[in-house]
PDB file of C-alpha atoms in Angstrom:
ATOM      1  CA  MET A 546      50.368  83.986 123.313  1.00 56.00           C
ATOM      2  CA  GLY A 547      50.241  85.791 126.244  1.00 60.00           C
ATOM      3  CA  ALA A 548      53.585  85.460 127.012  1.00 60.00           C
ATOM      4  CA  ILE A 549      54.519  86.522 123.802  1.00 62.00           C
ATOM      5  CA  ASN A 550      52.516  89.482 123.964  1.00 71.00           C
ATOM      6  CA  ALA A 551      54.039  90.536 127.201  1.00 71.00           C
ATOM      7  CA  HIS A 552      57.570  90.155 126.317  1.00 79.00           C
ATOM      8  CA  PHE A 553      57.133  91.590 122.470  1.00 85.00           C
ATOM      9  CA  VAL A 554      58.464  95.081 123.128  1.00 86.00           C
ATOM     10  CA  PRO A 555      61.499  94.011 125.238  1.00 86.00           C
ATOM     11  CA  ALA A 556      62.377  91.469 122.466  1.00 89.00           C
ATOM     12  CA  LEU A 557      61.932  94.030 119.395  1.00 89.00           C
ATOM     13  CA  ASP A 558      64.517  96.244 122.092  1.00 89.00           C
ATOM     14  CA  GLY A 559      66.785  93.517 122.052  1.00 89.00           C
ATOM     15  CA  VAL A 560      67.071  93.643 118.432  1.00 91.00           C
ATOM     16  CA  ALA A 561      67.816  97.448 118.248  1.00 90.00           C
ATOM     17  CA  TYR A 562      70.291  97.557 121.197  1.00 89.00           C
ATOM     18  CA  GLY A 563      72.019  94.509 119.987  1.00 89.00           C
ATOM     19  CA  LEU A 564      71.983  96.195 116.682  1.00 89.00           C
ATOM     20  CA  LEU A 565      73.545  99.397 118.368  1.00 88.00           C
ATOM     21  CA  LEU A 566      76.435  97.151 119.810  1.00 88.00           C
ATOM     22  CA  PHE A 567      76.948  95.382 116.435  1.00 88.00           C
ATOM     23  CA  VAL A 568      77.650  98.885 114.560  1.00 86.00           C
ATOM     24  CA  ALA A 569      79.714 100.003 118.011  1.00 85.00           C
ATOM     25  CA  ALA A 570      81.932  96.401 118.109  1.00 86.00           C
ATOM     26  CA  ALA A 571      81.930  95.851 113.963  1.00 83.00           C
ATOM     27  CA  GLY A 572      84.746  98.696 114.138  1.00 82.00           C
ATOM     28  CA  LEU A 573      86.702  97.014 116.940  1.00 83.00           C
ATOM     29  CA  THR A 574      86.825  93.412 116.119  1.00 81.00           C
ATOM     30  CA  LEU A 575      87.675  94.141 112.357  1.00 79.00           C
ATOM     31  CA  LEU A 576      90.534  96.480 114.275  1.00 82.00           C
ATOM     32  CA  PHE A 577      91.655  93.775 116.373  1.00 82.00           C
ATOM     33  CA  GLY A 578      90.713  90.604 114.378  1.00 76.00           C
ATOM     34  CA  ILE A 579      92.158  91.651 111.224  1.00 75.00           C
ATOM     35  CA  GLY A 580      94.253  94.658 112.067  1.00 75.00           C
ATOM     36  CA  GLY A 581      95.875  92.976 115.182  1.00 79.00           C
ATOM     37  CA  VAL A 582      95.599  96.466 116.973  1.00 83.00           C
ATOM     38  CA  LEU A 583      93.960  96.327 120.685  1.00 85.00           C
ATOM     39  CA  ASN A 584      91.511  99.470 121.210  1.00 87.00           C
ATOM     40  CA  ILE A 585      90.982 100.174 124.450  1.00 89.00           C
ATOM     41  CA  ALA A 586      90.011 104.038 123.212  1.00 90.00           C
ATOM     42  CA  HIS A 587      87.091 102.315 120.934  1.00 89.00           C
ATOM     43  CA  GLY A 588      84.392 103.329 123.437  1.00 91.00           C
ATOM     44  CA  THR A 589      85.580 106.721 123.675  1.00 93.00           C
ATOM     45  CA  LEU A 590      85.209 107.338 119.860  1.00 93.00           C
ATOM     46  CA  PHE A 591      81.302 106.033 120.513  1.00 92.00           C
ATOM     47  CA  ALA A 592      80.993 108.415 122.977  1.00 93.00           C
ATOM     48  CA  LEU A 593      82.984 111.684 121.012  1.00 93.00           C
ATOM     49  CA  GLY A 594      80.328 110.698 117.877  1.00 93.00           C
ATOM     50  CA  GLY A 595      77.503 111.038 120.436  1.00 93.00           C
ATOM     51  CA  TYR A 596      78.489 114.423 121.619  1.00 94.00           C
ATOM     52  CA  LEU A 597      79.430 116.020 118.397  1.00 94.00           C
ATOM     53  CA  ALA A 598      75.652 114.788 116.878  1.00 92.00           C
ATOM     54  CA  ALA A 599      74.071 115.690 120.461  1.00 91.00           C
ATOM     55  CA  THR A 600      75.977 119.338 120.241  1.00 91.00           C
ATOM     56  CA  VAL A 601      74.604 120.130 116.516  1.00 91.00           C
ATOM     57  CA  SER A 602      70.884 118.153 116.914  1.00 89.00           C
ATOM     58  CA  ASN A 603      68.065 120.983 116.647  1.00 88.00           C
ATOM     59  CA  GLY A 604      65.324 118.801 115.628  1.00 86.00           C
ATOM     60  CA  SER A 605      65.457 119.293 112.284  1.00 90.00           C
ATOM     61  CA  TRP A 606      66.729 116.550 109.693  1.00 91.00           C
ATOM     62  CA  SER A 607      69.560 118.398 108.330  1.00 92.00           C
ATOM     63  CA  SER A 608      70.732 118.734 111.598  1.00 91.00           C
ATOM     64  CA  ALA A 609      70.383 115.065 112.060  1.00 91.00           C
ATOM     65  CA  PHE A 610      72.116 114.509 108.498  1.00 92.00           C
ATOM     66  CA  LEU A 611      74.557 116.893 110.006  1.00 94.00           C
ATOM     67  CA  GLY A 612      75.014 115.360 113.366  1.00 92.00           C
ATOM     68  CA  LEU A 613      75.990 111.845 111.531  1.00 92.00           C
ATOM     69  CA  ALA A 614      78.364 113.521 109.271  1.00 94.00           C
ATOM     70  CA  VAL A 615      80.667 115.416 111.878  1.00 95.00           C
ATOM     71  CA  ALA A 616      80.059 111.899 113.912  1.00 94.00           C
ATOM     72  CA  THR A 617      81.386 109.954 111.314  1.00 94.00           C
ATOM     73  CA  VAL A 618      84.622 112.773 110.768  1.00 95.00           C
ATOM     74  CA  GLY A 619      85.298 113.146 114.433  1.00 94.00           C
ATOM     75  CA  GLY A 620      85.493 109.023 114.728  1.00 93.00           C
ATOM     76  CA  THR A 621      87.477 109.123 111.576  1.00 93.00           C
ATOM     77  CA  LEU A 622      90.555 111.907 112.960  1.00 94.00           C
ATOM     78  CA  GLY A 623      90.321 109.761 116.360  1.00 92.00           C
ATOM     79  CA  GLY A 624      91.056 106.758 114.102  1.00 90.00           C
ATOM     80  CA  ALA A 625      93.857 108.755 112.066  1.00 91.00           C
ATOM     81  CA  VAL A 626      95.665 109.251 115.941  1.00 90.00           C
ATOM     82  CA  LEU A 627      95.195 105.722 116.705  1.00 88.00           C
ATOM     83  CA  ALA A 628      96.986 104.834 113.275  1.00 88.00           C
ATOM     84  CA  ALA A 629      99.702 107.054 113.885  1.00 88.00           C
ATOM     85  CA  GLY A 630      99.995 105.909 117.681  1.00 87.00           C
ATOM     86  CA  THR A 631      99.863 102.215 116.969  1.00 85.00           C
ATOM     87  CA  LEU A 632     101.746 101.853 113.564  1.00 82.00           C
ATOM     88  CA  PRO A 633     105.347 102.122 116.103  1.00 81.00           C
ATOM     89  CA  LEU A 634     104.166  99.308 118.046  1.00 78.00           C
ATOM     90  CA  ALA A 635     102.333  96.963 114.982  1.00 72.00           C
ATOM     91  CA  ASP A 636     104.959  94.061 115.926  1.00 73.00           C
ATOM     92  CA  ARG A 637     105.313  94.373 119.506  1.00 77.00           C
ATOM     93  CA  GLY A 638     101.850  92.521 120.930  1.00 76.00           C
ATOM     94  CA  HIS A 639      98.889  93.597 122.102  1.00 80.00           C
ATOM     95  CA  LEU A 640     100.067  94.717 125.862  1.00 85.00           C
ATOM     96  CA  PRO A 641     101.989  98.278 124.596  1.00 86.00           C
ATOM     97  CA  GLN A 642      98.839  99.118 121.981  1.00 85.00           C
ATOM     98  CA  ALA A 643      96.858  98.437 125.378  1.00 87.00           C
ATOM     99  CA  LEU A 644      98.652 100.572 127.054  1.00 89.00           C
ATOM    100  CA  LEU A 645      99.156 103.349 124.698  1.00 89.00           C
ATOM    101  CA  THR A 646      94.766 103.205 123.769  1.00 89.00           C
ATOM    102  CA  PHE A 647      94.116 103.208 127.397  1.00 91.00           C
ATOM    103  CA  GLY A 648      96.410 106.407 127.777  1.00 91.00           C
ATOM    104  CA  LEU A 649      94.544 108.129 124.564  1.00 90.00           C
ATOM    105  CA  SER A 650      91.196 106.930 126.340  1.00 90.00           C
ATOM    106  CA  LEU A 651      91.778 108.483 129.605  1.00 91.00           C
ATOM    107  CA  VAL A 652      92.880 111.515 127.541  1.00 92.00           C
ATOM    108  CA  GLY A 653      89.699 111.715 125.590  1.00 90.00           C
ATOM    109  CA  GLY A 654      87.127 111.085 128.614  1.00 89.00           C
ATOM    110  CA  ASP A 655      88.637 113.900 130.323  1.00 91.00           C
ATOM    111  CA  ILE A 656      88.753 116.190 127.316  1.00 92.00           C
ATOM    112  CA  LEU A 657      84.825 115.342 126.897  1.00 91.00           C
ATOM    113  CA  SER A 658      84.406 115.760 130.471  1.00 90.00           C
ATOM    114  CA  THR A 659      86.108 119.286 130.326  1.00 91.00           C
ATOM    115  CA  VAL A 660      83.903 120.603 127.027  1.00 91.00           C
ATOM    116  CA  TYR A 661      80.617 118.639 127.641  1.00 89.00           C
ATOM    117  CA  GLY A 662      80.379 118.562 131.726  1.00 83.00           C
ATOM    118  CA  GLY A 663      79.465 115.833 133.893  1.00 80.00           C
ATOM    119  CA  ASP A 664      75.265 115.447 132.751  1.00 82.00           C
ATOM    120  CA  GLU A 665      73.870 113.078 129.804  1.00 81.00           C
ATOM    121  CA  HIS A 666      73.717 115.395 127.115  1.00 82.00           C
ATOM    122  CA  PRO A 667      69.854 115.006 124.947  1.00 81.00           C
ATOM    123  CA  VAL A 668      69.858 114.962 121.215  1.00 84.00           C
ATOM    124  CA  VAL A 669      66.902 116.287 119.958  1.00 87.00           C
ATOM    125  CA  ILE A 670      65.535 114.215 116.734  1.00 88.00           C
ATOM    126  CA  PRO A 671      63.289 115.329 114.070  1.00 89.00           C
ATOM    127  CA  ASN A 672      59.404 115.282 114.870  1.00 88.00           C
ATOM    128  CA  SER A 673      58.769 112.572 112.307  1.00 87.00           C
ATOM    129  CA  VAL A 674      60.521 109.770 113.922  1.00 87.00           C
ATOM    130  CA  ASN A 675      59.822 111.062 117.568  1.00 86.00           C
ATOM    131  CA  GLY A 676      56.549 109.533 118.044  1.00 86.00           C
ATOM    132  CA  THR A 677      55.524 106.004 118.419  1.00 88.00           C
ATOM    133  CA  VAL A 678      53.992 103.671 115.784  1.00 89.00           C
ATOM    134  CA  HIS A 679      51.857 100.171 116.306  1.00 88.00           C
ATOM    135  CA  ILE A 680      53.638  97.482 115.755  1.00 87.00           C
ATOM    136  CA  PHE A 681      50.609  94.168 116.274  1.00 84.00           C
ATOM    137  CA  GLY A 682      49.006  96.030 119.004  1.00 83.00           C
ATOM    138  CA  HIS A 683      51.820  96.914 120.864  1.00 86.00           C
ATOM    139  CA  VAL A 684      53.017 100.459 120.628  1.00 88.00           C
ATOM    140  CA  TYR A 685      57.053 101.251 120.196  1.00 89.00           C
ATOM    141  CA  PRO A 686      58.788 104.246 119.512  1.00 90.00           C
ATOM    142  CA  THR A 687      59.351 105.027 115.872  1.00 91.00           C
ATOM    143  CA  TYR A 688      62.957 105.927 115.969  1.00 91.00           C
ATOM    144  CA  ARG A 689      63.751 102.490 117.412  1.00 90.00           C
ATOM    145  CA  LEU A 690      62.151 100.766 114.642  1.00 90.00           C
ATOM    146  CA  MET A 691      64.083 103.330 112.257  1.00 91.00           C
ATOM    147  CA  PHE A 692      67.356 102.717 114.062  1.00 89.00           C
ATOM    148  CA  ILE A 693      66.832  98.774 113.466  1.00 90.00           C
ATOM    149  CA  VAL A 694      66.161  99.443 109.661  1.00 91.00           C
ATOM    150  CA  VAL A 695      69.004 101.529 109.005  1.00 89.00           C
ATOM    151  CA  ALA A 696      71.438  99.463 111.296  1.00 85.00           C
ATOM    152  CA  SER A 697      70.133  96.267 109.532  1.00 87.00           C
ATOM    153  CA  VAL A 698      71.716  98.128 105.759  1.00 88.00           C
ATOM    154  CA  LEU A 699      74.781  98.537 107.523  1.00 83.00           C
ATOM    155  CA  ALA A 700      75.197  95.203 108.783  1.00 80.00           C
ATOM    156  CA  LEU A 701      74.757  94.085 105.277  1.00 84.00           C
ATOM    157  CA  ALA A 702      77.143  96.465 103.686  1.00 85.00           C
ATOM    158  CA  GLY A 703      79.664  96.079 105.553  1.00 78.00           C
ATOM    159  CA  THR A 704      79.329  92.489 105.240  1.00 78.00           C
ATOM    160  CA  TYR A 705      79.331  92.714 101.357  1.00 83.00           C
ATOM    161  CA  ILE A 706      82.206  94.966 101.252  1.00 80.00           C
ATOM    162  CA  LEU A 707      84.415  93.029 103.746  1.00 74.00           C
ATOM    163  CA  GLY A 708      83.417  89.475 101.997  1.00 74.00           C
ATOM    164  CA  ARG A 709      83.015  90.663  98.303  1.00 79.00           C
ATOM    165  CA  THR A 710      84.991  93.617  97.257  1.00 80.00           C
ATOM    166  CA  ARG A 711      88.543  94.281  96.301  1.00 77.00           C
ATOM    167  CA  ALA A 712      89.353  96.415  99.384  1.00 75.00           C
ATOM    168  CA  GLY A 713      87.705  93.575 101.992  1.00 74.00           C
ATOM    169  CA  SER A 714      90.054  91.074 100.412  1.00 74.00           C
ATOM    170  CA  LEU A 715      92.983  93.159 100.981  1.00 72.00           C
ATOM    171  CA  LEU A 716      92.455  93.743 104.495  1.00 70.00           C
ATOM    172  CA  ARG A 717      91.933  90.267 104.836  1.00 69.00           C
ATOM    173  CA  ALA A 718      95.272  89.400 103.210  1.00 70.00           C
ATOM    174  CA  ALA A 719      97.013  92.264 104.970  1.00 66.00           C
ATOM    175  CA  ALA A 720      95.688  90.323 108.420  1.00 63.00           C
ATOM    176  CA  ASP A 721      97.086  87.147 106.739  1.00 64.00           C
ATOM    177  CA  ASP A 722     100.548  87.875 105.169  1.00 67.00           C
ATOM    178  CA  ARG A 723     101.985  92.024 105.269  1.00 66.00           C
ATOM    179  CA  ASP A 724     104.789  91.077 103.151  1.00 68.00           C
ATOM    180  CA  MET A 725     102.321  89.608 100.355  1.00 68.00           C
ATOM    181  CA  VAL A 726     100.057  93.195 100.605  1.00 67.00           C
ATOM    182  CA  GLY A 727     103.663  94.565 100.364  1.00 67.00           C
ATOM    183  CA  ALA A 728     104.836  93.147  97.058  1.00 70.00           C
ATOM    184  CA  MET A 729     101.125  93.368  95.501  1.00 70.00           C
ATOM    185  CA  GLY A 730     101.980  97.389  95.995  1.00 70.00           C
ATOM    186  CA  TYR A 731     100.190  98.451  98.468  1.00 71.00           C
ATOM    187  CA  ALA A 732     102.396  99.767 101.363  1.00 75.00           C
ATOM    188  CA  PRO A 733     101.193  98.246 104.856  1.00 74.00           C
ATOM    189  CA  TRP A 734     100.726 101.605 106.649  1.00 79.00           C
ATOM    190  CA  ARG A 735      98.109 102.967 104.504  1.00 81.00           C
ATOM    191  CA  VAL A 736      96.642  99.883 104.873  1.00 79.00           C
ATOM    192  CA  HIS A 737      96.751  99.820 108.637  1.00 82.00           C
ATOM    193  CA  ALA A 738      95.592 103.475 108.425  1.00 87.00           C
ATOM    194  CA  ALA A 739      92.514 102.584 106.360  1.00 85.00           C
ATOM    195  CA  LEU A 740      91.883  99.778 108.930  1.00 84.00           C
ATOM    196  CA  CYS A 741      91.801 102.588 111.887  1.00 88.00           C
ATOM    197  CA  GLY A 742      90.498 104.931 110.182  1.00 89.00           C
ATOM    198  CA  ALA A 743      87.623 102.748 109.215  1.00 87.00           C
ATOM    199  CA  ALA A 744      87.220 101.551 112.668  1.00 88.00           C
ATOM    200  CA  GLY A 745      87.280 105.216 113.463  1.00 91.00           C
ATOM    201  CA  ALA A 746      84.610 106.211 111.695  1.00 91.00           C
ATOM    202  CA  LEU A 747      82.211 103.243 112.358  1.00 89.00           C
ATOM    203  CA  ALA A 748      82.551 104.256 116.044  1.00 91.00           C
ATOM    204  CA  GLY A 749      81.439 107.446 116.076  1.00 92.00           C
ATOM    205  CA  LEU A 750      78.644 106.765 113.027  1.00 91.00           C
ATOM    206  CA  ALA A 751      77.911 104.594 115.868  1.00 90.00           C
ATOM    207  CA  GLY A 752      77.682 106.761 118.555  1.00 91.00           C
ATOM    208  CA  GLY A 753      76.071 109.580 116.342  1.00 91.00           C
ATOM    209  CA  LEU A 754      72.701 106.943 115.386  1.00 90.00           C
ATOM    210  CA  GLY A 755      72.930 105.759 119.241  1.00 88.00           C
ATOM    211  CA  ALA A 756      72.923 109.068 121.067  1.00 87.00           C
ATOM    212  CA  PRO A 757      69.102 109.191 121.588  1.00 87.00           C
ATOM    213  CA  ILE A 758      69.402 105.214 122.654  1.00 84.00           C
ATOM    214  CA  ILE A 759      72.627 105.238 124.655  1.00 80.00           C
ATOM    215  CA  GLY A 760      74.178 108.454 126.130  1.00 72.00           C
ATOM    216  CA  PRO A 761      75.976 110.424 125.436  1.00 85.00           C
ATOM    217  CA  GLY A 762      77.339 110.736 129.191  1.00 84.00           C
ATOM    218  CA  PRO A 763      80.066 110.291 131.169  1.00 85.00           C
ATOM    219  CA  ASP A 764      79.805 106.207 131.434  1.00 86.00           C
ATOM    220  CA  THR A 765      79.186 106.131 128.118  1.00 88.00           C
ATOM    221  CA  ALA A 766      82.298 105.227 126.851  1.00 89.00           C
ATOM    222  CA  ASP A 767      83.261 102.340 129.464  1.00 89.00           C
ATOM    223  CA  LYS A 768      80.096 100.718 128.943  1.00 87.00           C
ATOM    224  CA  VAL A 769      80.324 100.644 125.266  1.00 88.00           C
ATOM    225  CA  LEU A 770      83.930  99.141 125.142  1.00 88.00           C
ATOM    226  CA  MET A 771      83.005  96.690 127.985  1.00 87.00           C
ATOM    227  CA  LEU A 772      79.919  95.410 125.870  1.00 87.00           C
ATOM    228  CA  SER A 773      81.973  95.638 122.296  1.00 86.00           C
ATOM    229  CA  MET A 774      84.399  93.314 124.222  1.00 86.00           C
ATOM    230  CA  VAL A 775      81.943  90.981 125.145  1.00 86.00           C
ATOM    231  CA  VAL A 776      80.725  90.617 121.646  1.00 87.00           C
ATOM    232  CA  ILE A 777      83.983  90.022 120.232  1.00 84.00           C
ATOM    233  CA  VAL A 778      84.941  87.529 122.621  1.00 83.00           C
ATOM    234  CA  LEU A 779      81.749  85.710 121.767  1.00 84.00           C
ATOM    235  CA  GLY A 780      81.600  86.317 118.106  1.00 82.00           C
ATOM    236  CA  LYS A 781      85.237  85.627 117.677  1.00 79.00           C
ATOM    237  CA  PRO A 782      87.737  88.531 116.481  1.00 74.00           C
ATOM    238  CA  GLY A 783      87.573  89.369 113.357  1.00 68.00           C
ATOM    239  CA  SER A 784      84.370  88.070 112.062  1.00 75.00           C
ATOM    240  CA  VAL A 785      81.609  90.201 111.121  1.00 78.00           C
ATOM    241  CA  VAL A 786      79.256  87.441 111.110  1.00 81.00           C
ATOM    242  CA  GLY A 787      79.912  86.331 114.446  1.00 83.00           C
ATOM    243  CA  ALA A 788      80.002  90.023 115.668  1.00 85.00           C
ATOM    244  CA  PHE A 789      76.439  90.228 114.083  1.00 86.00           C
ATOM    245  CA  LEU A 790      74.569  87.321 116.045  1.00 88.00           C
ATOM    246  CA  ALA A 791      76.781  87.570 119.101  1.00 87.00           C
ATOM    247  CA  ALA A 792      75.124  91.323 119.471  1.00 88.00           C
ATOM    248  CA  ILE A 793      72.223  90.031 119.191  1.00 90.00           C
ATOM    249  CA  ALA A 794      72.241  87.657 121.752  1.00 88.00           C
ATOM    250  CA  VAL A 795      73.677  89.954 124.305  1.00 88.00           C
ATOM    251  CA  GLY A 796      71.120  92.643 123.486  1.00 88.00           C
ATOM    252  CA  GLU A 797      68.574  90.093 123.576  1.00 88.00           C
ATOM    253  CA  ILE A 798      70.186  89.448 127.230  1.00 86.00           C
ATOM    254  CA  GLU A 799      70.147  92.851 128.335  1.00 83.00           C
ATOM    255  CA  THR A 800      66.587  93.590 127.633  1.00 86.00           C
ATOM    256  CA  LEU A 801      64.537  90.697 127.180  1.00 83.00           C
ATOM    257  CA  GLY A 802      66.935  89.037 129.979  1.00 81.00           C
ATOM    258  CA  VAL A 803      66.160  91.662 132.502  1.00 80.00           C
ATOM    259  CA  SER A 804      62.055  91.610 131.247  1.00 79.00           C
ATOM    260  CA  ILE A 805      61.933  87.876 132.319  1.00 81.00           C
ATOM    261  CA  SER A 806      64.118  87.706 135.135  1.00 76.00           C
ATOM    262  CA  SER A 807      65.993  90.950 136.255  1.00 73.00           C
ATOM    263  CA  ASN A 808      68.418  89.325 139.142  1.00 76.00           C
ATOM    264  CA  TRP A 809      69.726  86.866 136.778  1.00 78.00           C
ATOM    265  CA  ALA A 810      70.037  88.999 133.443  1.00 73.00           C
ATOM    266  CA  PRO A 811      73.650  90.534 134.743  1.00 71.00           C
ATOM    267  CA  TYR A 812      74.814  86.492 135.367  1.00 79.00           C
ATOM    268  CA  LEU A 813      73.499  85.510 132.094  1.00 80.00           C
ATOM    269  CA  LEU A 814      75.679  87.891 130.191  1.00 78.00           C
ATOM    270  CA  PHE A 815      79.193  86.947 131.653  1.00 78.00           C
ATOM    271  CA  GLY A 816      77.857  83.357 132.074  1.00 81.00           C
ATOM    272  CA  LEU A 817      77.187  83.054 128.200  1.00 78.00           C
ATOM    273  CA  MET A 818      80.556  84.260 127.519  1.00 78.00           C
ATOM    274  CA  ALA A 819      82.568  81.745 130.112  1.00 81.00           C
ATOM    275  CA  VAL A 820      80.358  79.064 128.435  1.00 82.00           C
ATOM    276  CA  ALA A 821      82.009  80.319 125.109  1.00 78.00           C
ATOM    277  CA  LEU A 822      85.246  80.410 125.842  1.00 77.00           C
ATOM    278  CA  VAL A 823      85.125  76.584 127.346  1.00 81.00           C
ATOM    279  CA  VAL A 824      83.593  75.657 124.553  1.00 80.00           C
ATOM    280  CA  ARG A 825      86.408  77.456 121.820  1.00 74.00           C
ATOM    281  CA  THR A 826      88.943  76.395 124.451  1.00 74.00           C
ATOM    282  CA  PHE A 827      87.705  72.746 123.704  1.00 72.00           C
ATOM    283  CA  ARG A 828      87.483  72.678 120.269  1.00 70.00           C
ATOM    284  CA  GLY A 829      90.727  74.302 119.664  1.00 64.00           C
ATOM    285  CA  SER A 830      92.497  71.315 121.980  1.00 63.00           C
ATOM    286  CA  SER A 831      90.379  68.775 120.456  1.00 62.00           C
ATOM    287  CA  ALA A 832      91.502  69.843 116.964  1.00 59.00           C
ATOM    288  CA  SER A 833      95.384  70.191 117.959  1.00 58.00           C
ATOM    289  CA  ALA A 834      95.037  66.780 119.234  1.00 58.00           C
ATOM    290  CA  GLY A 835      93.230  65.428 116.051  1.00 58.00           C
ATOM    291  CA  VAL A 836      96.229  66.990 114.597  1.00 52.00           C
ATOM    292  CA  ALA A 837      99.117  65.353 116.388  1.00 53.00           C
ATOM    293  CA  VAL A 838      97.500  62.441 116.477  1.00 53.00           C
ATOM    294  CA  GLY A 839      97.176  62.714 112.213  1.00 54.00           C
ATOM    295  CA  ALA A 840     100.714  63.684 112.424  1.00 51.00           C
ATOM    296  CA  HIS A 841     101.718  60.080 114.447  1.00 52.00           C
ATOM    297  CA  ALA A 842      99.703  58.006 112.320  1.00 51.00           C
TER     298      ALA A 842
END
């Protein structure tokens, strides 16, 4: 019980941090796994959402909701720019997309640095969620607890929309057979634009929600992009459930891992990713060998 009490708060922090990474990575995994677009500028859209939310925040609930709205709109507009840029590169592989979006991330980062400077911008949250609460005898920030609830709702809503709605079915169908989607009467470019816009909106929303927890600052975009990539690799591209589980694992390693063993925590994260890649490669090789044996039997 003593060890549980000692690490209760870091473990809960890991859940909050993991859910933040999930909301941030959800758009990226959808865009890469379903749309086939490798977006290096995803972290910049997250930072844009955080800066916009910080700009309008003044401690009132109306400014908090306005901040989330402008962050989401800003991310959506960024997604629209990505859609226009990546559409002509849809059939040219990931390298041209990576180069284009990397260039856009540099331009976007330079614009954000010019406008907001090199310092972190604090977000003023409403007083009613700016305090602490007691959970099982532990003091915990109210905003982080509220964030866990909101992010959990977003995770459930995203899973439902992708798996149980017509729009989600259309997006999944577009990943498997674009010509079939076109034959159904849906222009593939519209599906591509909708996917980029939705991914940008999620990035901006995550930036707005997560601004009181991380950033926004000069290194926010790079940090979020790197951790989102780790989440995608661990969770398998295109899998919302996989991204959710991977994000929680990364969040726990980043917080609980540091609490238990600060020296080993950075190695644990990339060690876990290496193990996941090796296991996935081994399973893929075993499956291919099984198919080959079956074909010759």
